[in-house]
Short mmCIF file of C-alpha atoms and ligand atoms in Angstrom, two decimals:
data_model
loop_
_atom_site.label_atom_id
_atom_site.label_comp_id
_atom_site.label_asym_id
_atom_site.label_seq_id
_atom_site.Cartn_x
_atom_site.Cartn_y
_atom_site.Cartn_z
CA MET A 20 -16.42 27.19 1.17
CA ILE A 21 -15.13 24.39 -1.13
CA GLN A 22 -17.53 21.45 -0.85
CA LEU A 23 -16.74 17.81 -1.72
CA ILE A 24 -17.42 16.62 -5.20
CA LYS A 25 -20.93 15.44 -6.33
CA GLY A 26 -21.38 11.62 -5.85
CA PHE A 27 -18.31 11.50 -3.57
CA ARG A 28 -18.92 11.40 0.25
CA ASP A 29 -17.02 11.55 3.55
CA ILE A 30 -16.95 8.53 5.71
CA LEU A 31 -16.91 10.25 9.07
CA PRO A 32 -15.77 8.83 12.42
CA ASP A 33 -19.10 7.67 13.58
CA GLU A 34 -19.40 5.32 10.50
CA ALA A 35 -15.82 4.67 10.00
CA GLY A 36 -15.65 2.43 12.97
CA LEU A 37 -18.29 0.03 11.91
CA TRP A 38 -16.79 0.16 8.27
CA ARG A 39 -13.44 -1.07 9.69
CA GLN A 40 -15.03 -3.93 11.55
CA VAL A 41 -16.78 -5.14 8.55
CA GLU A 42 -13.83 -4.86 6.55
CA MET A 43 -11.92 -6.96 9.01
CA MET A 44 -14.73 -9.53 9.13
CA ALA A 45 -14.47 -9.78 5.32
CA ALA A 46 -10.54 -10.09 5.56
CA ASP A 47 -11.01 -12.70 8.30
CA ILE A 48 -13.66 -14.90 6.60
CA PHE A 49 -11.91 -14.65 3.08
CA SER A 50 -8.54 -15.60 4.76
CA GLY A 51 -10.24 -18.71 6.11
CA PHE A 52 -11.27 -19.64 2.63
CA GLY A 53 -7.44 -19.50 1.55
CA PHE A 54 -7.66 -15.85 -0.02
CA LEU A 55 -4.68 -13.59 0.16
CA GLU A 56 -4.75 -9.82 0.10
CA MET A 57 -3.62 -7.90 -3.05
CA ARG A 58 -3.50 -4.17 -3.30
CA PRO A 59 -3.51 -2.91 -6.81
CA PRO A 60 -3.30 1.00 -7.45
CA VAL A 61 -6.45 2.91 -7.87
CA MET A 62 -5.34 4.17 -11.42
CA GLU A 63 -4.34 2.16 -14.47
CA LYS A 64 -3.91 2.78 -18.20
CA ALA A 65 -7.30 3.49 -19.82
CA ASP A 66 -6.86 0.67 -22.28
CA LEU A 67 -6.92 -1.98 -19.54
CA PHE A 68 -10.49 -1.20 -18.72
CA LYS A 69 -11.57 -0.62 -22.28
CA ARG A 70 -10.31 -4.08 -23.26
CA SER A 71 -11.62 -6.01 -20.37
CA ILE A 72 -14.81 -4.25 -19.41
CA GLY A 73 -15.82 -3.82 -23.02
CA GLU A 74 -15.91 -0.88 -25.44
CA HIS A 75 -19.69 -0.82 -25.65
CA THR A 76 -20.67 -1.11 -21.79
CA ASP A 77 -22.25 1.82 -19.99
CA ILE A 78 -19.20 1.78 -17.62
CA VAL A 79 -16.65 2.55 -20.59
CA GLU A 80 -18.86 4.49 -22.68
CA LYS A 81 -20.23 6.87 -20.11
CA GLU A 82 -18.82 6.36 -16.77
CA MET A 83 -15.01 6.21 -16.50
CA TYR A 84 -12.69 9.03 -14.93
CA THR A 85 -10.34 8.90 -18.04
CA PHE A 86 -7.90 11.85 -18.62
CA ALA A 87 -4.46 12.49 -19.95
CA ASP A 88 -1.92 13.08 -17.17
CA ARG A 89 0.74 15.72 -17.47
CA GLY A 90 3.05 13.34 -19.54
CA GLY A 91 0.34 12.57 -21.93
CA ASP A 92 -0.62 8.94 -20.83
CA VAL A 93 -4.27 8.29 -20.94
CA VAL A 94 -5.07 7.08 -17.54
CA THR A 95 -8.40 5.88 -15.56
CA LEU A 96 -9.44 6.01 -12.06
CA ARG A 97 -10.39 2.17 -11.77
CA PRO A 98 -14.21 1.69 -12.16
CA GLU A 99 -13.71 -1.81 -10.80
CA ALA A 100 -10.92 -4.02 -9.37
CA THR A 101 -11.10 -7.31 -11.59
CA ALA A 102 -9.06 -5.77 -14.52
CA SER A 103 -6.39 -4.53 -12.14
CA VAL A 104 -6.07 -7.96 -10.28
CA VAL A 105 -5.73 -9.92 -13.76
CA ARG A 106 -3.16 -7.29 -14.98
CA ALA A 107 -1.20 -7.79 -11.71
CA TYR A 108 -1.58 -11.60 -12.00
CA ILE A 109 -0.07 -11.47 -15.61
CA GLN A 110 2.52 -8.72 -14.95
CA HIS A 111 4.00 -10.59 -11.94
CA LYS A 112 3.58 -14.07 -13.40
CA LEU A 113 1.59 -15.23 -10.38
CA TYR A 114 0.53 -18.21 -12.67
CA ASN A 115 3.90 -19.64 -12.03
CA THR A 116 2.84 -20.62 -8.47
CA ALA A 117 1.57 -24.04 -8.62
CA GLY A 118 -2.25 -24.53 -7.83
CA VAL A 119 -5.24 -22.36 -7.45
CA GLN A 120 -4.58 -18.61 -6.65
CA LYS A 121 -7.13 -16.80 -4.63
CA PHE A 122 -7.05 -12.92 -4.00
CA TYR A 123 -9.16 -10.43 -2.39
CA THR A 124 -8.84 -6.73 -2.40
CA ILE A 125 -10.75 -3.81 -0.67
CA GLY A 126 -10.74 -0.23 -1.80
CA PRO A 127 -12.32 2.67 -3.68
CA MET A 128 -13.77 2.35 -7.11
CA PHE A 129 -14.85 5.44 -9.51
CA ARG A 130 -17.79 5.49 -11.84
CA ARG A 131 -19.43 8.86 -13.21
CA GLU A 132 -22.79 7.51 -12.74
CA ARG A 133 -25.91 9.71 -11.92
CA PRO A 134 -25.71 9.86 -8.11
CA GLN A 135 -28.67 8.62 -6.02
CA LYS A 136 -29.27 6.62 -2.84
CA GLY A 137 -26.89 3.73 -2.99
CA ARG A 138 -25.20 4.82 -6.16
CA TYR A 139 -21.97 6.88 -5.88
CA ARG A 140 -19.23 8.21 -8.07
CA GLN A 141 -16.68 6.97 -5.54
CA PHE A 142 -17.68 3.92 -3.92
CA HIS A 143 -16.01 0.84 -2.25
CA GLN A 144 -15.77 -2.81 -2.98
CA VAL A 145 -14.49 -5.90 -1.45
CA ASN A 146 -13.39 -8.20 -4.44
CA ALA A 147 -12.56 -11.96 -4.38
CA GLU A 148 -10.88 -13.39 -7.41
CA VAL A 149 -9.86 -16.94 -8.23
CA PHE A 150 -7.41 -18.09 -10.98
CA GLY A 151 -6.52 -21.62 -12.17
CA THR A 152 -9.80 -23.53 -12.13
CA ALA A 153 -12.90 -24.05 -14.36
CA SER A 154 -14.41 -26.39 -11.89
CA PRO A 155 -18.03 -25.62 -10.97
CA TYR A 156 -17.05 -26.43 -7.34
CA MET A 157 -15.00 -23.26 -7.28
CA ASP A 158 -18.12 -21.00 -8.50
CA VAL A 159 -20.15 -22.76 -5.80
CA GLN A 160 -17.46 -22.38 -3.01
CA LEU A 161 -17.34 -18.52 -3.95
CA VAL A 162 -21.09 -18.07 -3.72
CA PHE A 163 -20.92 -20.08 -0.33
CA MET A 164 -18.14 -17.77 0.96
CA LEU A 165 -20.22 -14.76 0.03
CA THR A 166 -23.41 -16.02 1.76
CA THR A 167 -21.05 -17.10 4.83
CA PHE A 168 -19.93 -13.46 4.97
CA PHE A 169 -23.51 -12.12 4.84
CA ASP A 170 -24.69 -14.52 7.43
CA ALA A 171 -21.95 -13.51 9.76
CA LEU A 172 -23.39 -9.88 9.39
CA ALA A 173 -26.79 -11.36 10.20
CA LEU A 174 -28.35 -9.89 6.94
CA LYS A 175 -31.89 -10.73 5.87
CA ASN A 176 -33.94 -10.56 2.71
CA LEU A 177 -31.21 -11.36 0.48
CA THR A 178 -31.49 -13.45 -2.73
CA VAL A 179 -28.85 -15.03 -4.78
CA HIS A 180 -29.70 -14.58 -8.62
CA ILE A 181 -27.85 -16.98 -10.92
CA ASN A 182 -27.42 -17.43 -14.55
CA SER A 183 -25.08 -18.91 -17.16
CA LEU A 184 -23.92 -16.74 -20.04
CA GLY A 185 -22.34 -19.61 -21.99
CA CYS A 186 -19.12 -19.49 -23.79
CA SER A 187 -17.71 -18.40 -27.22
CA GLU A 188 -19.19 -21.57 -28.55
CA CYS A 189 -22.73 -21.14 -27.55
CA ARG A 190 -23.24 -17.41 -27.06
CA PRO A 191 -22.98 -16.26 -30.78
CA LEU A 192 -26.14 -18.11 -31.71
CA PHE A 193 -28.13 -16.93 -28.75
CA ARG A 194 -26.96 -13.33 -29.60
CA GLU A 195 -28.01 -13.78 -33.16
CA ARG A 196 -31.48 -15.08 -32.11
CA LEU A 197 -31.75 -12.22 -29.41
CA CYS A 198 -30.91 -9.65 -32.01
CA SER A 199 -33.51 -10.84 -34.55
CA PHE A 200 -36.10 -10.96 -31.60
CA LEU A 201 -35.19 -7.32 -30.58
CA GLU A 202 -35.46 -6.17 -34.08
CA GLU A 203 -38.76 -7.39 -34.35
CA ASN A 204 -39.68 -5.63 -31.13
CA ARG A 205 -37.56 -2.39 -31.89
CA LEU A 206 -40.61 -0.01 -31.69
CA ASN A 207 -41.42 -0.94 -28.14
CA LEU A 208 -37.86 -0.39 -26.72
CA CYS A 209 -36.40 2.71 -25.28
CA ASN A 210 -33.89 4.82 -27.14
CA ASP A 211 -30.96 3.35 -25.07
CA CYS A 212 -32.14 -0.25 -25.92
CA LYS A 213 -32.56 0.49 -29.61
CA ARG A 214 -28.80 1.49 -29.60
CA ARG A 215 -27.92 -1.58 -27.54
CA ILE A 216 -29.22 -3.97 -30.28
CA ASP A 217 -26.21 -3.58 -32.38
CA ARG A 218 -23.61 -2.84 -29.79
CA ASN A 219 -24.44 -4.91 -26.79
CA PRO A 220 -27.83 -6.62 -27.24
CA LEU A 221 -27.58 -8.64 -24.02
CA ARG A 222 -27.90 -5.53 -21.92
CA VAL A 223 -31.37 -5.00 -23.42
CA LEU A 224 -32.43 -7.96 -21.03
CA ASP A 225 -31.60 -6.01 -17.79
CA CYS A 226 -33.01 -2.67 -18.78
CA LYS A 227 -35.11 -1.21 -15.97
CA VAL A 228 -37.64 0.63 -18.27
CA ASP A 229 -41.18 -0.98 -17.97
CA THR A 230 -41.84 -0.99 -21.65
CA CYS A 231 -38.53 -2.83 -22.34
CA ARG A 232 -39.17 -5.27 -19.84
CA GLN A 233 -42.75 -6.11 -21.32
CA ALA A 234 -41.27 -6.14 -24.83
CA THR A 235 -38.70 -8.74 -23.88
CA LYS A 236 -40.99 -10.85 -21.77
CA ASP A 237 -40.74 -13.59 -24.38
CA ALA A 238 -37.29 -13.05 -25.65
CA PRO A 239 -35.01 -16.19 -26.06
CA ALA A 240 -33.21 -17.29 -22.87
CA ILE A 241 -29.37 -17.99 -22.93
CA THR A 242 -29.97 -21.20 -20.90
CA ASP A 243 -31.89 -22.62 -23.92
CA PHE A 244 -28.77 -22.20 -26.02
CA LEU A 245 -25.86 -23.48 -23.91
CA CYS A 246 -23.63 -25.90 -25.33
CA SER A 247 -23.53 -29.44 -23.65
CA ASP A 248 -20.33 -28.32 -21.72
CA CYS A 249 -21.82 -25.12 -20.40
CA ALA A 250 -25.14 -26.85 -19.63
CA GLY A 251 -23.35 -29.50 -17.76
CA HIS A 252 -21.27 -26.95 -15.81
CA PHE A 253 -24.26 -24.90 -14.88
CA GLU A 254 -26.26 -28.03 -13.82
CA GLN A 255 -23.51 -29.01 -11.69
CA VAL A 256 -23.33 -25.34 -10.05
CA THR A 257 -27.18 -25.35 -9.16
CA GLY A 258 -27.03 -28.98 -8.13
CA LEU A 259 -24.15 -28.15 -5.62
CA LEU A 260 -25.63 -25.17 -4.38
CA THR A 261 -28.81 -27.02 -3.64
CA GLU A 262 -26.82 -29.75 -1.83
CA LEU A 263 -25.11 -27.09 0.24
CA GLY A 264 -28.43 -25.45 1.19
CA VAL A 265 -27.58 -22.18 -0.47
CA GLY A 266 -31.01 -20.85 -1.69
CA PHE A 267 -30.88 -19.19 -5.20
CA GLU A 268 -33.25 -17.94 -7.88
CA LEU A 269 -32.57 -18.87 -11.57
CA ASP A 270 -32.74 -15.52 -13.37
CA ARG A 271 -32.60 -15.81 -17.24
CA ARG A 272 -32.39 -12.01 -17.38
CA LEU A 273 -29.19 -11.66 -15.46
CA VAL A 274 -26.63 -10.51 -17.97
CA ARG A 275 -24.21 -8.23 -15.88
CA GLY A 276 -22.95 -4.86 -17.12
CA LEU A 277 -19.38 -5.92 -17.88
CA ASP A 278 -18.50 -7.96 -21.14
CA TYR A 279 -15.83 -10.42 -19.78
CA TYR A 280 -18.11 -12.81 -18.20
CA THR A 281 -18.53 -16.51 -19.45
CA ARG A 282 -20.67 -19.21 -17.83
CA THR A 283 -21.86 -18.66 -14.31
CA THR A 284 -22.84 -15.22 -13.33
CA PHE A 285 -24.58 -14.05 -10.12
CA GLU A 286 -25.84 -11.24 -8.16
CA VAL A 287 -26.99 -10.91 -4.53
CA ARG A 288 -29.96 -8.54 -4.31
CA THR A 289 -32.09 -7.04 -1.57
CA ASP A 290 -35.55 -5.49 -1.45
CA MET A 291 -34.54 -3.18 1.49
CA LEU A 292 -32.60 -0.68 -0.35
CA GLY A 293 -35.03 0.84 -3.08
CA ALA A 294 -33.72 1.02 -6.72
CA GLN A 295 -30.09 0.06 -6.06
CA SER A 296 -30.90 -3.62 -5.01
CA ALA A 297 -27.56 -5.25 -6.07
CA VAL A 298 -25.20 -5.78 -3.03
CA ALA A 299 -22.75 -8.03 -4.83
CA GLY A 300 -22.07 -9.46 -8.26
CA GLY A 301 -19.83 -11.61 -9.87
CA GLY A 302 -19.15 -14.65 -12.10
CA ARG A 303 -16.75 -16.48 -14.33
CA TYR A 304 -14.32 -14.94 -16.68
CA ASP A 305 -12.51 -17.67 -18.26
CA ASN A 306 -11.06 -15.88 -21.41
CA LEU A 307 -9.99 -12.37 -19.73
CA VAL A 308 -6.50 -13.52 -18.58
CA LYS A 309 -5.63 -14.74 -22.08
CA MET A 310 -7.31 -11.68 -23.68
CA LEU A 311 -5.22 -9.43 -21.70
CA GLY A 312 -1.97 -11.31 -22.69
CA GLY A 313 -1.64 -13.88 -20.05
CA PRO A 314 -1.75 -17.66 -20.35
CA ASP A 315 -5.08 -19.44 -20.99
CA VAL A 316 -6.23 -19.44 -17.36
CA PRO A 317 -9.76 -19.68 -16.23
CA ALA A 318 -11.03 -17.36 -13.38
CA VAL A 319 -13.94 -16.47 -11.34
CA GLY A 320 -14.87 -13.73 -8.84
CA PHE A 321 -17.28 -11.28 -7.22
CA ALA A 322 -17.33 -7.81 -5.75
CA VAL A 323 -19.54 -6.59 -2.84
CA GLY A 324 -20.55 -2.99 -2.81
CA PHE A 325 -19.69 -1.50 0.65
CA GLU A 326 -22.09 1.56 0.65
CA ARG A 327 -25.03 -0.74 -0.02
CA LEU A 328 -23.71 -3.47 2.35
CA MET A 329 -23.19 -1.00 5.26
CA GLU A 330 -26.80 0.36 4.86
CA LEU A 331 -27.88 -3.26 5.34
CA VAL A 332 -25.58 -3.71 8.35
CA GLU A 333 -26.86 -0.63 10.03
CA LEU A 334 -30.65 -1.88 9.39
CA ALA A 335 -29.69 -5.30 10.90
CA GLY A 336 -27.85 -3.71 13.84
CA SER A 337 -26.11 -6.82 14.17
CA VAL A 338 -22.38 -5.71 14.42
CA PRO A 339 -21.32 -3.76 17.62
CA CYS A 340 -19.68 -0.39 16.62
CA GLY A 341 -17.11 -0.62 19.30
CA THR A 342 -18.49 2.13 21.53
CA GLU A 343 -19.07 -0.16 24.43
CA ARG A 344 -15.27 -0.09 25.22
CA PRO A 345 -14.43 1.65 28.43
CA ARG A 346 -13.31 5.36 27.97
CA VAL A 347 -11.62 7.01 30.73
CA PHE A 348 -11.50 10.71 31.28
CA MET A 349 -8.92 12.06 33.71
CA ALA A 350 -10.14 15.15 35.57
CA ALA A 351 -7.03 16.80 36.93
CA LEU A 352 -7.28 19.63 39.38
CA GLY A 353 -3.92 21.75 39.61
CA GLU A 354 -0.65 21.55 37.86
CA LYS A 355 0.73 18.58 39.89
CA ALA A 356 -2.16 16.49 39.44
CA ARG A 357 -2.28 17.11 35.76
CA SER A 358 1.12 16.04 35.29
CA ILE A 359 0.51 12.79 37.15
CA ALA A 360 -2.80 12.29 35.05
CA PHE A 361 -0.84 12.75 31.98
CA LYS A 362 1.54 10.09 32.77
CA TRP A 363 -1.42 7.58 33.49
CA LEU A 364 -3.10 8.81 30.33
CA CYS A 365 -0.12 7.91 28.26
CA GLU A 366 0.17 4.50 29.83
CA LEU A 367 -3.52 3.72 29.28
CA ASN A 368 -3.34 4.91 25.59
CA ARG A 369 -0.32 2.58 25.18
CA GLU A 370 -2.18 -0.28 26.51
CA GLY A 371 -4.93 0.52 23.91
CA VAL A 372 -7.45 1.97 26.47
CA PRO A 373 -9.18 5.18 25.06
CA ALA A 374 -8.36 7.78 27.57
CA GLU A 375 -8.69 11.70 27.54
CA MET A 376 -7.91 14.56 29.70
CA CYS A 377 -8.38 18.29 29.54
CA MET A 378 -4.93 19.67 28.94
CA GLU A 379 -5.72 23.21 29.92
CA GLU A 380 -6.57 24.54 33.39
CA ARG A 381 -10.32 23.86 34.00
CA GLY A 382 -12.54 23.75 36.86
CA LEU A 383 -14.05 20.31 37.77
CA LYS A 384 -17.43 21.05 36.44
CA SER A 385 -16.17 22.07 33.12
CA GLN A 386 -14.09 18.94 32.88
CA MET A 387 -17.18 16.72 33.82
CA LYS A 388 -19.12 18.40 30.95
CA GLN A 389 -16.14 17.56 28.61
CA ALA A 390 -16.16 13.93 29.84
CA ASP A 391 -19.77 13.84 29.24
CA LYS A 392 -19.42 15.12 25.71
CA TRP A 393 -16.83 12.56 25.03
CA ASN A 394 -19.03 9.72 26.18
CA ALA A 395 -16.65 8.69 28.98
CA THR A 396 -17.68 5.52 30.64
CA HIS A 397 -15.40 6.47 33.56
CA VAL A 398 -13.97 9.59 35.18
CA ALA A 399 -10.89 9.48 37.44
CA ILE A 400 -10.56 12.64 39.72
CA VAL A 401 -7.26 13.74 40.96
CA GLY A 402 -6.46 16.96 42.77
CA ASP A 403 -4.37 18.09 45.63
CA ALA A 404 -6.65 16.36 48.13
CA GLU A 405 -6.35 13.06 46.42
CA ILE A 406 -2.46 13.46 46.18
CA GLU A 407 -2.52 14.09 50.02
CA SER A 408 -4.76 11.14 51.02
CA GLY A 409 -3.04 8.83 48.49
CA ASN A 410 -6.47 7.66 46.82
CA ILE A 411 -8.07 8.87 43.74
CA ILE A 412 -11.74 8.79 42.87
CA LEU A 413 -13.09 6.82 40.07
CA ARG A 414 -16.70 7.58 38.95
CA ASN A 415 -18.70 5.22 36.70
CA MET A 416 -20.60 7.47 34.52
CA ASN A 417 -23.44 4.84 33.85
CA THR A 418 -24.10 3.57 37.28
CA LYS A 419 -22.94 6.82 39.14
CA GLN A 420 -20.97 4.55 41.46
CA GLN A 421 -17.69 5.99 42.97
CA GLU A 422 -14.71 4.05 44.30
CA GLU A 423 -11.40 5.03 45.73
CA LEU A 424 -8.24 3.70 44.21
CA PRO A 425 -4.72 3.83 45.59
CA LEU A 426 -2.60 6.49 43.94
CA ASP A 427 0.66 4.60 44.02
CA LYS A 428 -0.79 1.55 42.16
CA MET A 429 -1.75 3.41 39.19
CA PRO A 430 -2.51 3.00 36.36
CA GLU A 431 -2.73 -0.82 36.83
CA CYS A 432 -5.39 -0.34 39.42
CA LEU A 433 -7.35 1.97 37.06
CA GLY A 434 -7.12 -0.63 34.17
CA ARG A 435 -8.42 -3.37 36.51
CA ALA A 436 -11.22 -1.20 37.86
CA ILE A 437 -12.61 -0.26 34.46
CA SER A 438 -12.72 -3.63 33.06
CA ARG A 439 -14.39 -4.84 36.45
CA LEU A 440 -17.23 -2.21 36.58
P1 LIG B 27 -20.41 -4.78 -10.49
O1 LIG B 27 -21.83 -5.45 -10.61
O2 LIG B 27 -20.26 -3.70 -11.46
O3 LIG B 27 -19.28 -5.82 -10.64
O4 LIG B 27 -20.21 -4.17 -9.07
C1 LIG B 27 -20.41 -5.00 -7.99
C2 LIG B 27 -21.06 -4.22 -6.74
O5 LIG B 27 -20.49 -2.93 -6.56
C3 LIG B 27 -22.55 -4.00 -7.14
O6 LIG B 27 -23.27 -4.95 -6.83
C4 LIG B 27 -22.78 -2.89 -6.18
O7 LIG B 27 -23.21 -3.29 -4.86
C5 LIG B 27 -21.58 -2.00 -6.12
N1 LIG B 27 -21.54 -0.79 -6.98
C6 LIG B 27 -21.38 -0.83 -8.25
N2 LIG B 27 -21.60 0.46 -8.77
C7 LIG B 27 -21.59 1.19 -7.57
C8 LIG B 27 -21.90 2.64 -7.45
N3 LIG B 27 -22.00 3.61 -8.41
N4 LIG B 27 -22.27 3.05 -6.25
C9 LIG B 27 -22.25 2.18 -5.11
N5 LIG B 27 -22.07 0.85 -5.31
C10 LIG B 27 -21.83 0.43 -6.60
C11 LIG B 27 -18.07 -5.52 -10.55
O8 LIG B 27 -17.57 -4.41 -10.45
C12 LIG B 27 -17.17 -6.81 -11.05
N6 LIG B 27 -15.78 -6.30 -10.98
C13 LIG B 27 -17.35 -7.84 -9.96
C14 LIG B 27 -16.48 -9.08 -10.20
C15 LIG B 27 -15.35 -9.47 -9.60
N7 LIG B 27 -16.72 -10.08 -11.10
C16 LIG B 27 -15.60 -10.85 -11.11
N8 LIG B 27 -14.80 -10.61 -10.28
#
C-alpha cells in the first residue's frame, strides 16, 4: 500500500472541523482589524525565496522543495508566504492604492526539515502582512491582533518575545563585533555554528546546543548597537505594548531564521509543546519590497503555525468542534416510507441540518445501530403503521424520550422538534 510522504500528514474529518472553525475565527478577527484575504499560489520561482529569505539560511540551504519542472524552470514549493505576498504586491502594483495595505493568507507551506512532534514538512500558516507604514504603532497593533486571536481561543502560557534587529545603518557594526566575539570562542561552538560565523553569524545566537548557548552567554547584544532611529522606534514599540497591557519579554537572542527582517522582531512561544515552542513569529521587513524590485515601501507581518496552534487549542478545549448540532437519522421501514423519508432528508440537508438514512432495505434494529454509530442525536421512525396513523415517532437518543409528530406537517415539524429537544 502506498503511504503518505514522511513529514506530511492527513487532517482527517475529526480534526478538520475544528481547523475550519479556528481558520474562520482568524479570518473574522483579522478582517475586524482591516485585513483583506489574498491567496497566492503554493509554487513560485526558486529565486524569489533565495533572494528574500537569504542564501545562507537553513531554509534556503537545506529545506526547500526545489526542482526543475518539465519546461526546465526551477521552482519551489513555498516554504513561507511573505515572499509570495510581496511578489504579488509588486506584480499587481497594489502600492498604487492609497494608504496602508493589509493582507492575510491561510494555507500550506513546505520545508524539508527533520520531522518531529510539532515539526512537519507540509505545515500550515495564517499570515498577516502590512505594507506602507514604518510606524511603531503598526508593529504594536499587529502584536495586539495576534494576542487578541490567542485570547479568543483562550490559550494560556504564551509569552511574546521581542527584539529589534536594527537596520542597514546599525547592524553591520553589530555583526562585526559579534563575529570577533564568535571567532574568539570558536572552539566552544558546534560545527554548524562554526560555519555560521562567516555566513550568518546572527543565527549562532539562537542555536539550541547547550555548549553554544553557554559560549554565547556574554555575546554582544544588538540592542546595544541600535542607531538612534532604531532605538527610538523600539522604545516606542515596547512603551506602547506596555500601555496596551500586552505582556512581553525582551529577548536579545531572538534573531529569527529569515534574513529579511529589520527592526522589530517577535515570536510567541509556549512551554506546553516540548521542543517546538514557537507558535507564531514575525517582524518588520522594511527593505524587502524594494529588494524584490518594488518601490521603497516598509512592511511588517507575522505567521502563526497552525499545527502547533491546534495542539494548544485541543489542550485548552475552548473551541467547540460543532458536534453538538442535532443530527437526524431517518429510520424508514418499507419502500413507501423510504421514499417519503428520502424527501424529508433532502429538505433537511438543504436547510443545513445534518441528516442521514439507510438507503438499503434494513430492519429497524440494524438501522438503530447505524444511527448510533453515526452519533445521531435524533431518530425519526417511519413505517407502514406510521403512514397509516398519520404520525411519525421522533426519538431523542440522549434523553431516550419519544414524541409523535404529524406526518403531513413534515419536515417543518421535525425541524422545530429537534431544535426544541
Ligand atoms: P517562521 O518563524 O519561519 O516565520 O514560521 C512561523 C511559524 O510557522 C512558526 O512559529 C511555527 O509555528 C510554524 N512553523 C514553521 N516551520 C514549521 C514546521 N516545519 N512545522 C510546523 N510548523 C512550522 C515565517 O514563516 C515568516 N514568513 C513569518 C512572517 C510573516 N514574518 C513576517 N511576515
